[in-house]
Short mmCIF file of C-alpha atoms in Angstrom, two decimals:
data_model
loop_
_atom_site.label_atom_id
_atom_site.label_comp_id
_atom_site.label_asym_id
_atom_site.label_seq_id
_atom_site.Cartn_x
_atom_site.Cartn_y
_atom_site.Cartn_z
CA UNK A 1 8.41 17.56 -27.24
CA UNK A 2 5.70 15.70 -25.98
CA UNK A 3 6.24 12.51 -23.75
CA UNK A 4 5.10 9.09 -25.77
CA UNK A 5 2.06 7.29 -23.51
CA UNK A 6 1.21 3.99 -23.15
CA UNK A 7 -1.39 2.45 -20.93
CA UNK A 8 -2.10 -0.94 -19.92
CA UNK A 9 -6.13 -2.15 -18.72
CA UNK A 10 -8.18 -4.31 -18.50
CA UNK A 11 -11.02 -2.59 -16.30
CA UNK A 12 -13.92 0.00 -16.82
CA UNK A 13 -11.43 2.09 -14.40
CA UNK A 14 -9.37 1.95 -16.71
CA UNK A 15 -11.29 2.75 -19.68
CA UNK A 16 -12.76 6.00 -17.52
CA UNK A 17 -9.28 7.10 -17.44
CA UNK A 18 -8.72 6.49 -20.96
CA UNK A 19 -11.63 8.52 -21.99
CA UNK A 20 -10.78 11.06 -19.61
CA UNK A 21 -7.73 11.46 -21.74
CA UNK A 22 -9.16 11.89 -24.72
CA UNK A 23 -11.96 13.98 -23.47
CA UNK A 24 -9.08 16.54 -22.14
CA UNK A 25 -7.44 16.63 -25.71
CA UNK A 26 -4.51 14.15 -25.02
CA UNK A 27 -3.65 10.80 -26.69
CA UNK A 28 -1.91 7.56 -26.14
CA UNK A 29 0.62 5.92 -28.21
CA UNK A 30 -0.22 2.45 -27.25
CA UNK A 31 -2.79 0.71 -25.71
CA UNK A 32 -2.13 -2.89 -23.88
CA UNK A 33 -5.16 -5.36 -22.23
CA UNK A 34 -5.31 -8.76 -22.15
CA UNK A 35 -6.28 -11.13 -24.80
CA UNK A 36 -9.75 -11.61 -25.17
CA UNK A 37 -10.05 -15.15 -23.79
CA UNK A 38 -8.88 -13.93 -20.61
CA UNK A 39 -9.76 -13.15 -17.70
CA UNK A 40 -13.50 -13.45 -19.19
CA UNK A 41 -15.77 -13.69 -15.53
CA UNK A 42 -13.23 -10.32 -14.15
CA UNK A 43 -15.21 -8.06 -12.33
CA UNK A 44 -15.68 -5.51 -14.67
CA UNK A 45 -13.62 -6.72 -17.63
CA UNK A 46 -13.83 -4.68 -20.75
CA UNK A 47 -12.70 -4.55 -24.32
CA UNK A 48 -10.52 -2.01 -25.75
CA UNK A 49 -11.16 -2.24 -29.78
CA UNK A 50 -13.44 0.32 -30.28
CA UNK A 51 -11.50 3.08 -28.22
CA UNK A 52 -8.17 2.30 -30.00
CA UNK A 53 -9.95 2.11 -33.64
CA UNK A 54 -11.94 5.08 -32.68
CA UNK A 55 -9.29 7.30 -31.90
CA UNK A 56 -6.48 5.30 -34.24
CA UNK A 57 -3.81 4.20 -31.41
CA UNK A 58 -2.46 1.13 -31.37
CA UNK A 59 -3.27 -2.03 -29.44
CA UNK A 60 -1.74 -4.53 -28.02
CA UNK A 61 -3.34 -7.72 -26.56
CA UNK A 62 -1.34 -9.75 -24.55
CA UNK A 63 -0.85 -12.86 -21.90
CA UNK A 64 1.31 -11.36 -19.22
CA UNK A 65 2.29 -7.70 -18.89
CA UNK A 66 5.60 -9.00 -18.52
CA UNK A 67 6.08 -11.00 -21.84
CA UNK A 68 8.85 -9.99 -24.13
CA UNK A 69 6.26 -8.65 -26.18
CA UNK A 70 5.36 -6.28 -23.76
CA UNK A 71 9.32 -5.25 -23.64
CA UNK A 72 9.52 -5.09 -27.29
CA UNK A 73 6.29 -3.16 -28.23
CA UNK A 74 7.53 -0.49 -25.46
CA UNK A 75 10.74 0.08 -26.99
CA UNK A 76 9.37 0.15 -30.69
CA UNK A 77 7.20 3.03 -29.75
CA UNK A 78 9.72 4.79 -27.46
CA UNK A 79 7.50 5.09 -24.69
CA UNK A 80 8.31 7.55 -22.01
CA UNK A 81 5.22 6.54 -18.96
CA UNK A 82 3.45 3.42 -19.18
CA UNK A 83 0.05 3.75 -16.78
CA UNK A 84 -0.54 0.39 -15.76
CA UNK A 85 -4.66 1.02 -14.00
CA UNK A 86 -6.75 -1.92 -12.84
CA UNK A 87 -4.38 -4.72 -13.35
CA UNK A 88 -3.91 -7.38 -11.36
CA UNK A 89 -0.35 -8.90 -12.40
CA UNK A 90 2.70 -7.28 -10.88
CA UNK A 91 5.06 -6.07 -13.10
CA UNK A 92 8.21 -6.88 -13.23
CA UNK A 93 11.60 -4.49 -12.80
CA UNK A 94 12.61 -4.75 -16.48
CA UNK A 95 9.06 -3.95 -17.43
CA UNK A 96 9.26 -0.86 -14.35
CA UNK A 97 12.48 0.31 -16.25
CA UNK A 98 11.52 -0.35 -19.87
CA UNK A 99 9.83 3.25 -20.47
CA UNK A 100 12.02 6.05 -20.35
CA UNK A 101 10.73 7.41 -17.10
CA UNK A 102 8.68 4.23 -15.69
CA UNK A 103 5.32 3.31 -14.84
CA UNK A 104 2.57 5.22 -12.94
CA UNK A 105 0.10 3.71 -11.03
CA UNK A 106 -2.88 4.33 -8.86
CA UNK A 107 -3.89 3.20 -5.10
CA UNK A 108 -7.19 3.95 -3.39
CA UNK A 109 -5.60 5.45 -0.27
CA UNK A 110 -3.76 8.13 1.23
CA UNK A 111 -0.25 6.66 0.36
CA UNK A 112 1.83 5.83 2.32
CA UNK A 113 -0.75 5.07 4.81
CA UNK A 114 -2.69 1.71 3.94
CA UNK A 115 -0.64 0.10 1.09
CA UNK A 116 -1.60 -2.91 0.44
CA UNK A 117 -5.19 -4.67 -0.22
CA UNK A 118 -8.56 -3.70 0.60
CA UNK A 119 -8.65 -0.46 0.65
CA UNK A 120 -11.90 0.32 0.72
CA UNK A 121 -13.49 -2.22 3.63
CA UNK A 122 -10.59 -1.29 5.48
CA UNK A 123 -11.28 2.54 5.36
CA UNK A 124 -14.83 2.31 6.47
CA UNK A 125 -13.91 -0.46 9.29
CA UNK A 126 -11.48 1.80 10.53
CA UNK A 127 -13.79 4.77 10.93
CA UNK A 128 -11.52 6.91 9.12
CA UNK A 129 -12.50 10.14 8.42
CA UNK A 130 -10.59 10.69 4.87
CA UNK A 131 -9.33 8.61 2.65
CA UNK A 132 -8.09 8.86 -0.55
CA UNK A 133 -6.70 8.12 -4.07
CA UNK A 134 -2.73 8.22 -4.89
CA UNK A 135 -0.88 8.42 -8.45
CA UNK A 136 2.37 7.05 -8.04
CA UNK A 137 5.74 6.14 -9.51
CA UNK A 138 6.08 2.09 -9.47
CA UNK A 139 8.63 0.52 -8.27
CA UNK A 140 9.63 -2.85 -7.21
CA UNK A 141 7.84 -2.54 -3.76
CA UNK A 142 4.33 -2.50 -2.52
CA UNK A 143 2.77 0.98 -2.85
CA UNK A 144 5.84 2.10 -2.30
CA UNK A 145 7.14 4.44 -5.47
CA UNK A 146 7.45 7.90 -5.05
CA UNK A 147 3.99 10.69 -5.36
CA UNK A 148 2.87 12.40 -7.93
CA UNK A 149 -0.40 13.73 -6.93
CA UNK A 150 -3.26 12.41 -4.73
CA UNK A 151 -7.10 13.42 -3.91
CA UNK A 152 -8.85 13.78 -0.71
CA UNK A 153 -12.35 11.83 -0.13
CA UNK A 154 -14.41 12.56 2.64
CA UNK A 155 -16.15 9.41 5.12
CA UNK A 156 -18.82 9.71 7.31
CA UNK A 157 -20.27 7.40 9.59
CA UNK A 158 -22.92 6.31 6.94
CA UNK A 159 -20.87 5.99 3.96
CA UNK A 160 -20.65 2.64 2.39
CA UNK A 161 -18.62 0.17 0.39
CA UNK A 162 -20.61 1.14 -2.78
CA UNK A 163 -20.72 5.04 -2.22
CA UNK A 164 -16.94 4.82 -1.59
CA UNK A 165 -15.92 2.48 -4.80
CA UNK A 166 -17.66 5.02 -6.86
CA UNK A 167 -15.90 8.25 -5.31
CA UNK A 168 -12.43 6.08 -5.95
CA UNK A 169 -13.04 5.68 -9.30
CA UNK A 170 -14.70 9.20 -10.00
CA UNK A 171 -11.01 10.42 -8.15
CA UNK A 172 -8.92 8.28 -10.31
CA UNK A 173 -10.46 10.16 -13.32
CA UNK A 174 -10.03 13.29 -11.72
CA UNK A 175 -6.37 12.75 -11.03
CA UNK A 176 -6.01 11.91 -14.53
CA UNK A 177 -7.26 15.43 -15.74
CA UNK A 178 -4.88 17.40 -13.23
CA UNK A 179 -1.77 15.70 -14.21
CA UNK A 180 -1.77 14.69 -17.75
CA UNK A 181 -0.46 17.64 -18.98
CA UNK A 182 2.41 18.09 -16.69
CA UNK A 183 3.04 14.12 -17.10
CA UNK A 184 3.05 14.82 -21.05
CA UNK A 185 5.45 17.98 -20.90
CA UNK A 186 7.90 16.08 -18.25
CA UNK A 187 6.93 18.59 -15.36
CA UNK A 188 5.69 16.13 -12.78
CA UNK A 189 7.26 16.81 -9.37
CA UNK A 190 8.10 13.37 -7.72
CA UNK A 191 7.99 12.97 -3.81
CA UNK A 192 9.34 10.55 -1.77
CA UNK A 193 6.80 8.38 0.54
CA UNK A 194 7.64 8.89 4.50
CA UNK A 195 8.21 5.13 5.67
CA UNK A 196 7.48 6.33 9.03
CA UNK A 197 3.94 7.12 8.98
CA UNK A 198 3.30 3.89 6.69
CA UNK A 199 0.71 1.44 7.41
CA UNK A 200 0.16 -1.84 5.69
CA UNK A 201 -3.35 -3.63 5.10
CA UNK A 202 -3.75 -6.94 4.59
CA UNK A 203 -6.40 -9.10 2.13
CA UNK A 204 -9.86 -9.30 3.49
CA UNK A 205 -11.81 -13.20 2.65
CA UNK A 206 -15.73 -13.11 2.10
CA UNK A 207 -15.38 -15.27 5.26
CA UNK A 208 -14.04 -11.98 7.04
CA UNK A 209 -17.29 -10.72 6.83
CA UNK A 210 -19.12 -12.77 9.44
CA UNK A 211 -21.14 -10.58 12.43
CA UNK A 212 -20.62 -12.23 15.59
CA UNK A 213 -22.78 -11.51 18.56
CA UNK A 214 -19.62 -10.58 20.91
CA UNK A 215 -19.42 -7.32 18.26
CA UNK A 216 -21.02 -3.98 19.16
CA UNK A 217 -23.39 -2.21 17.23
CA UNK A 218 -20.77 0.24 16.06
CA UNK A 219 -18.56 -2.92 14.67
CA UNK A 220 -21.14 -4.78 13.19
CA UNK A 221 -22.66 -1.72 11.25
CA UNK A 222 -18.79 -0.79 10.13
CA UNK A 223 -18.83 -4.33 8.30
CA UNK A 224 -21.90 -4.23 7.10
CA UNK A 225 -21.54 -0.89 4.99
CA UNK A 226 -17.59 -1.88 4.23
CA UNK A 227 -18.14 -5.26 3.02
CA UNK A 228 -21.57 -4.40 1.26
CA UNK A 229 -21.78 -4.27 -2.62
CA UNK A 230 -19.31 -4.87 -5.04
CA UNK A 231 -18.04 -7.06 -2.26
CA UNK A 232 -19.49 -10.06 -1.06
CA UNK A 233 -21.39 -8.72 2.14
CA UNK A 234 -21.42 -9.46 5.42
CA UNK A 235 -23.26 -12.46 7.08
CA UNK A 236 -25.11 -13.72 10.21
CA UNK A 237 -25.24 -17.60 11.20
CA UNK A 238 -28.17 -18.02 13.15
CA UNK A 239 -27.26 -21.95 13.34
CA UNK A 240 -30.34 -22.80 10.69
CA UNK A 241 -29.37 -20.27 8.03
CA UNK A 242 -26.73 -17.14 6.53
CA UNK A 243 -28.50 -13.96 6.68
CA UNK A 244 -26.80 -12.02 4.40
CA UNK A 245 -26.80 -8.40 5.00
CA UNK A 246 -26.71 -5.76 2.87
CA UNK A 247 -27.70 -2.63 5.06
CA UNK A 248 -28.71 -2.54 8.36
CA UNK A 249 -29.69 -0.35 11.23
CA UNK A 250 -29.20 -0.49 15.19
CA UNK A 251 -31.33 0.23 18.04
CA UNK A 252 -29.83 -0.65 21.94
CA UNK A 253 -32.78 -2.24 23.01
CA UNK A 254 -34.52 -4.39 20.28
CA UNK A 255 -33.89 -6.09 16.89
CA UNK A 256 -33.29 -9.59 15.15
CA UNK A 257 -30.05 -10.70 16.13
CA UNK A 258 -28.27 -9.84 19.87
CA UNK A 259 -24.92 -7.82 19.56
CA UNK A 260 -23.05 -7.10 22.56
CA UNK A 261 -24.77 -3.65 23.37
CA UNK A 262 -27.67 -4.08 21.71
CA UNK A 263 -29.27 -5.41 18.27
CA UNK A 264 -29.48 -5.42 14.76
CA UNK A 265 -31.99 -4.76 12.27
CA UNK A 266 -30.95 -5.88 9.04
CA UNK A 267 -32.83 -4.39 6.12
CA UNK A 268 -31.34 -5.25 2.90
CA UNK A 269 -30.96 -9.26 3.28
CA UNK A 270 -30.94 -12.34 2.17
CA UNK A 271 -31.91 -15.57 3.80
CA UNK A 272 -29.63 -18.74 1.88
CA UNK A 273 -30.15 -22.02 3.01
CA UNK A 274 -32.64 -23.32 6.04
#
């Protein structure tokens, strides 16, 4: 028998993965996002009426994904895997435990290297050469639960923020379609994380983003392309103004503003204040 579904958004992630299982034949037996009066100004907050009327599942709008309705609703409908994608609030153990097998989860890196937050900047400010996206088992730790699948993507040394955000999300959708069915006929195979080659990231501030002139040209055009849109960009204080830089190119021996070894030329920017 087929394993009951539930899946908890709030994000156009989240829908994408929703539609991918529909689009693949599958269907959910409960649907959870917040109530409509929150979270209004989210970056890329959605609404999940139409979906659930559309394809007749049932939804649940809620405060907290741990509330006792939360609890209740999963037990009324006997859910098996509860996909919590795109949320922000961490849920609880007796919410982790409620569903007969758990919840699954997703993480834009090669787990269990670089758990934790900001996943993308940090991938391109690291130079790395692959990163990734990970479906996981949660548990009570940070990107810690066990793997069920993941997906390579391939850096270079011009890929940015916004090329990068879009290849996690097309990934998470792809992950979707090659383990729904073996998540809906119990077949998943779960493996254990290898604490020993784990690496923790930590938050990123829009103040992180400053180029300082002690940088090189390889640092400063890192930043610029990991910190560029959806993120907040990075900046330059000439000591009259922020020059806020969206792309930007590098030449050793001329250019707007004096790096280390060599110069700048920003080309996307912004001049705010004076």
């Amino acid at each position: 028998m087929k394993k009951k579904i539930a899946f908890a958004t709030c994000v156009q992630l989240g829908l994408s993965c929703i539609e991918e299982i529909y689009r693949i034949g599958g269907s959910l037996d409960l649907i959870i996002t917040l109530k409509d009066e929150k979270a209004k100004n989210k970056s890329g907050r959605i609404y999940l009426d139409e979906i659930a009327n559309e394809q007749n599942a049932p939804l649940l709008k809620i405060d907290n994904i741990n509330d006792q309705e939360v609890l209740s609703a999963l037990k009324e409908h006997q859910i098996d895997w509860l996909f919590i994608i795109g949320w922000s609030q961490i849920a609880k153990k007796e919410v982790l435990e409620t569903p007969t097998y758990g919840c699954i989860g997703m993480h834009p890196t090669l787990l269990p290297v670089g758990r934790g937050r900001a996943a993308i900047p940090w991938a391109i400010i690291k130079g790395l050469k692959e990163t990734g996206v990970t479906m996981f088992k949660l548990d009570e730790g940070v990107d810690t639960g066990d793997i069920i699948g993941q997906g390579v993507i391939i850096l270079d040394q011009n890929t940015t923020a916004t090329e990068l955000y879009q290849n996690v999300d097309d990934m998470h959708i792809t992950l979707i379609g090659n383990h729904w069915d073996d998540i809906v006929n119990n077949n998943i195979t779960l493996t254990k994380q290898n604490d020993t080659d784990a690496t923790e990231w930590s938050g990123r501030k829009p103040e992180d983003g400053e180029i300082l002139s002690s940088m090189t040209m390889d640092e400063a055009d890192k930043l610029i392309r990991a910190v560029t849109h959806p993120y907040p960009g990075a900046f330059y204080n000439d000591g009259n103004s922020i020059i806020r830089i969206w792309s930007a190119k590098t030449d050793k021996n001329d250019g707007g503003i004096k790096l280390s070894d060599g110069y700048l030329i920003p080309i996307d920017y912004e001049v705010e204040g004076s």
